[in-house]
Short mmCIF file of C-alpha atoms in Angstrom, two decimals:
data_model
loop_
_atom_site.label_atom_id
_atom_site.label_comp_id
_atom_site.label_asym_id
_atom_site.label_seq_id
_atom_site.Cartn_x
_atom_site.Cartn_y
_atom_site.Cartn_z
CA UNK A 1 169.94 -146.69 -0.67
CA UNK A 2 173.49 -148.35 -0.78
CA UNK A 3 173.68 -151.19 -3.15
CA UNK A 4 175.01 -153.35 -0.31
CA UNK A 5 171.82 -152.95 1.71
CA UNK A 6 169.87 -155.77 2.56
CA UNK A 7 166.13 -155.08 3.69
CA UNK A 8 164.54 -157.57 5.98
CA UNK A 9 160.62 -157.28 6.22
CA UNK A 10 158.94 -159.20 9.38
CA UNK A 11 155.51 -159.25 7.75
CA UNK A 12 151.98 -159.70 9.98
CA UNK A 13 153.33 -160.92 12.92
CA UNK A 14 150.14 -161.79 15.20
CA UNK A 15 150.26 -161.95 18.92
CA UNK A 16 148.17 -161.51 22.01
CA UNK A 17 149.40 -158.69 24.87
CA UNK A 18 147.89 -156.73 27.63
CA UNK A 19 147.45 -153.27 25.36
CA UNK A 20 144.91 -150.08 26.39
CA UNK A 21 143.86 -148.17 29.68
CA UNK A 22 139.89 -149.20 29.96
CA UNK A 23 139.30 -151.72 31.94
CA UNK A 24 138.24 -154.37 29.50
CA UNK A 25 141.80 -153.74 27.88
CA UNK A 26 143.34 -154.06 31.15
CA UNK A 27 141.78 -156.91 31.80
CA UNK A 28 141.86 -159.19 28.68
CA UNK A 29 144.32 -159.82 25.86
CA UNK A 30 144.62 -158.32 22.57
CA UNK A 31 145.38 -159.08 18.96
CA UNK A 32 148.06 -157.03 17.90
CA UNK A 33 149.54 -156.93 14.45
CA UNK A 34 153.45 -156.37 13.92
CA UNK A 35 155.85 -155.14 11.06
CA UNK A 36 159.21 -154.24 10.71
CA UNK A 37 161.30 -153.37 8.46
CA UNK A 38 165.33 -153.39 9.31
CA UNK A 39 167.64 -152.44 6.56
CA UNK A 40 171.34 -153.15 7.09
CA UNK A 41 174.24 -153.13 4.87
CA UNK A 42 174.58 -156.79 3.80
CA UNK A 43 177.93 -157.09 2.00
CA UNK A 44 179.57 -159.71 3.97
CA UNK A 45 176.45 -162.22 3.59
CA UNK A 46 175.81 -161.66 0.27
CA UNK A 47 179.39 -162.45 -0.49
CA UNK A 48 180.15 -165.43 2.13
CA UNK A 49 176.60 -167.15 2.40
CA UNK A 50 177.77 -167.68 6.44
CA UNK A 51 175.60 -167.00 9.02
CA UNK A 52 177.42 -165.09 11.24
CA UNK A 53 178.11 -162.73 8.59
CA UNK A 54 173.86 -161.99 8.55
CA UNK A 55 171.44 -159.94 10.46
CA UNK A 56 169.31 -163.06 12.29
CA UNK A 57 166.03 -162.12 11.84
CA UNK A 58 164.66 -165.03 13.84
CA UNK A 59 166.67 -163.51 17.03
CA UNK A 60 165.03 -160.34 16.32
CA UNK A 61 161.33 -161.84 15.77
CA UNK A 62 161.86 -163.96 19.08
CA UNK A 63 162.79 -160.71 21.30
CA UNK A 64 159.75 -159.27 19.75
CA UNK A 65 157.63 -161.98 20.80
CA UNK A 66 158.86 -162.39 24.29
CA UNK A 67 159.11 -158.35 24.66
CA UNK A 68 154.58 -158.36 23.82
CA UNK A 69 153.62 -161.78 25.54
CA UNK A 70 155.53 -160.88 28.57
CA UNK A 71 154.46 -157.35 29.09
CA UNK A 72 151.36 -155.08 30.02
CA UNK A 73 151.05 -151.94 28.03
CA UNK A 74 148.93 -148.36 28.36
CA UNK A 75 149.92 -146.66 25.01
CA UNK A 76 150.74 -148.37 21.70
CA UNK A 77 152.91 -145.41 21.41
CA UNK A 78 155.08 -147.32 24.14
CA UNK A 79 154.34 -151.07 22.55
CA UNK A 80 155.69 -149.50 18.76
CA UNK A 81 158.75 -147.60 20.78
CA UNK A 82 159.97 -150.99 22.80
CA UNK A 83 159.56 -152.83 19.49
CA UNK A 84 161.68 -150.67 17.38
CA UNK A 85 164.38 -150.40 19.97
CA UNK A 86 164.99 -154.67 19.69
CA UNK A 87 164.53 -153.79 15.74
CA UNK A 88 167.32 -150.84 15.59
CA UNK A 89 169.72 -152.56 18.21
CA UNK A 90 172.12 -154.04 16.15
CA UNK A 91 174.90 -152.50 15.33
CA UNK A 92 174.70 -153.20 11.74
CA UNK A 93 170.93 -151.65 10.99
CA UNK A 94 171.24 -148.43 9.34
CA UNK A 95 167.31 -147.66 9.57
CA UNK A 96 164.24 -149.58 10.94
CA UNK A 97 160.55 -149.02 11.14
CA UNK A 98 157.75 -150.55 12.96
CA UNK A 99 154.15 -150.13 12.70
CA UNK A 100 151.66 -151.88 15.07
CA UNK A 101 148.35 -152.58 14.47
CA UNK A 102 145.32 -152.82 16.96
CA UNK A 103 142.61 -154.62 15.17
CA UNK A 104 139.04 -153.43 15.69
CA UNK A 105 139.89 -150.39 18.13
CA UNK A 106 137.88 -148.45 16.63
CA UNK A 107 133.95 -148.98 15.70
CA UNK A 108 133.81 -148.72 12.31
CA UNK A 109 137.96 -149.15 11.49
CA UNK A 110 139.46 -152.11 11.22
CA UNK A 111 142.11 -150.98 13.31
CA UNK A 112 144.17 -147.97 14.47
CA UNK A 113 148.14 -148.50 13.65
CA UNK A 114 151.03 -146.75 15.05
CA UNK A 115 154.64 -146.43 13.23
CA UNK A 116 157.89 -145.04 14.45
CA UNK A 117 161.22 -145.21 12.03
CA UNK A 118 165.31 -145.09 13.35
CA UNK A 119 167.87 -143.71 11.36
CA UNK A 120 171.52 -144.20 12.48
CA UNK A 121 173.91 -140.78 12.88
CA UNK A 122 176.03 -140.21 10.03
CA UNK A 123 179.00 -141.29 11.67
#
C-alpha cells in the first residue's frame, strides 16, 4: 500500500430490505448488516484539509442506503455486487470491498455473510 492511501471503513451499517426467494423473505423485511472498505490515494486531503479534495464518505453511505431501502433482492450475491459498484465508482478508489451480512439465516449461525473486493487496472 502507497503511503498516500487513505482507507475509509463504513463499519455495521444496519438496514432493513426485501432480501431472499421464500416467501416469508419475499414478503417481509430484513436486517442486513453492511461494510465497506474503500481505499483511495489521499494526497491532496491530507495536504489541503478541503473537502473537495476528499473521498465523501457520507455520499457514498447515503447511495448505499437508498440503493437497499429502495430495492427488492433474490441473491445477496446481487445485494453485495450493487453495493460495491456505488463503493468502487469513484474515480479516485484504487480497491474496495464489501461484505454483507444476513443475521440469523441460518438455524444455528448467527448469520451467513457475503464479500466481493474491486481492484482498479494498472493503468
Amino acid at each position: 500500500m502507497k503511503p498516500e492511501t487513505a482507507i475509509i471503513r463504513i463499519k455495521n451499517l444496519r438496514l432493513r430490505t426485501y432480501i431472499g426467494i421464500k416467501e416469508d423473505e419475499i414478503q417481509n423485511q430484513q436486517d442486513v448488516i453492511i461494510n465497506v472498505v474503500i481505499h483511495y490515494c489521499a494526497d491532496k486531503a491530507r495536504n489541503s484539509d478541503n473537502v473537495a479534495d476528499a473521498l465523501n464518505y457520507r455520499t457514498i453511505t447515503k447511495k448505499i442506503i437508498a440503493l437497499i431501502e429502495n430495492n427488492r433482492f433474490s441473491l445477496l450475491e446481487n445485494l453485495t455486487n450493487q453495493t460495491l459498484a456505488i463503493a468502487s465508482e469513484h474515480d479516485w478508489v484504487e480497491f474496495a470491498s464489501v461484505e454483507i451480512d444476513k443475521p440469523h439465516a441460518l438455524r444455528f449461525a448467527d448469520s451467513v455473510s457475503m464479500e466481493l473486493s474491486y481492484q482498479k487496472s494498472p493503468s
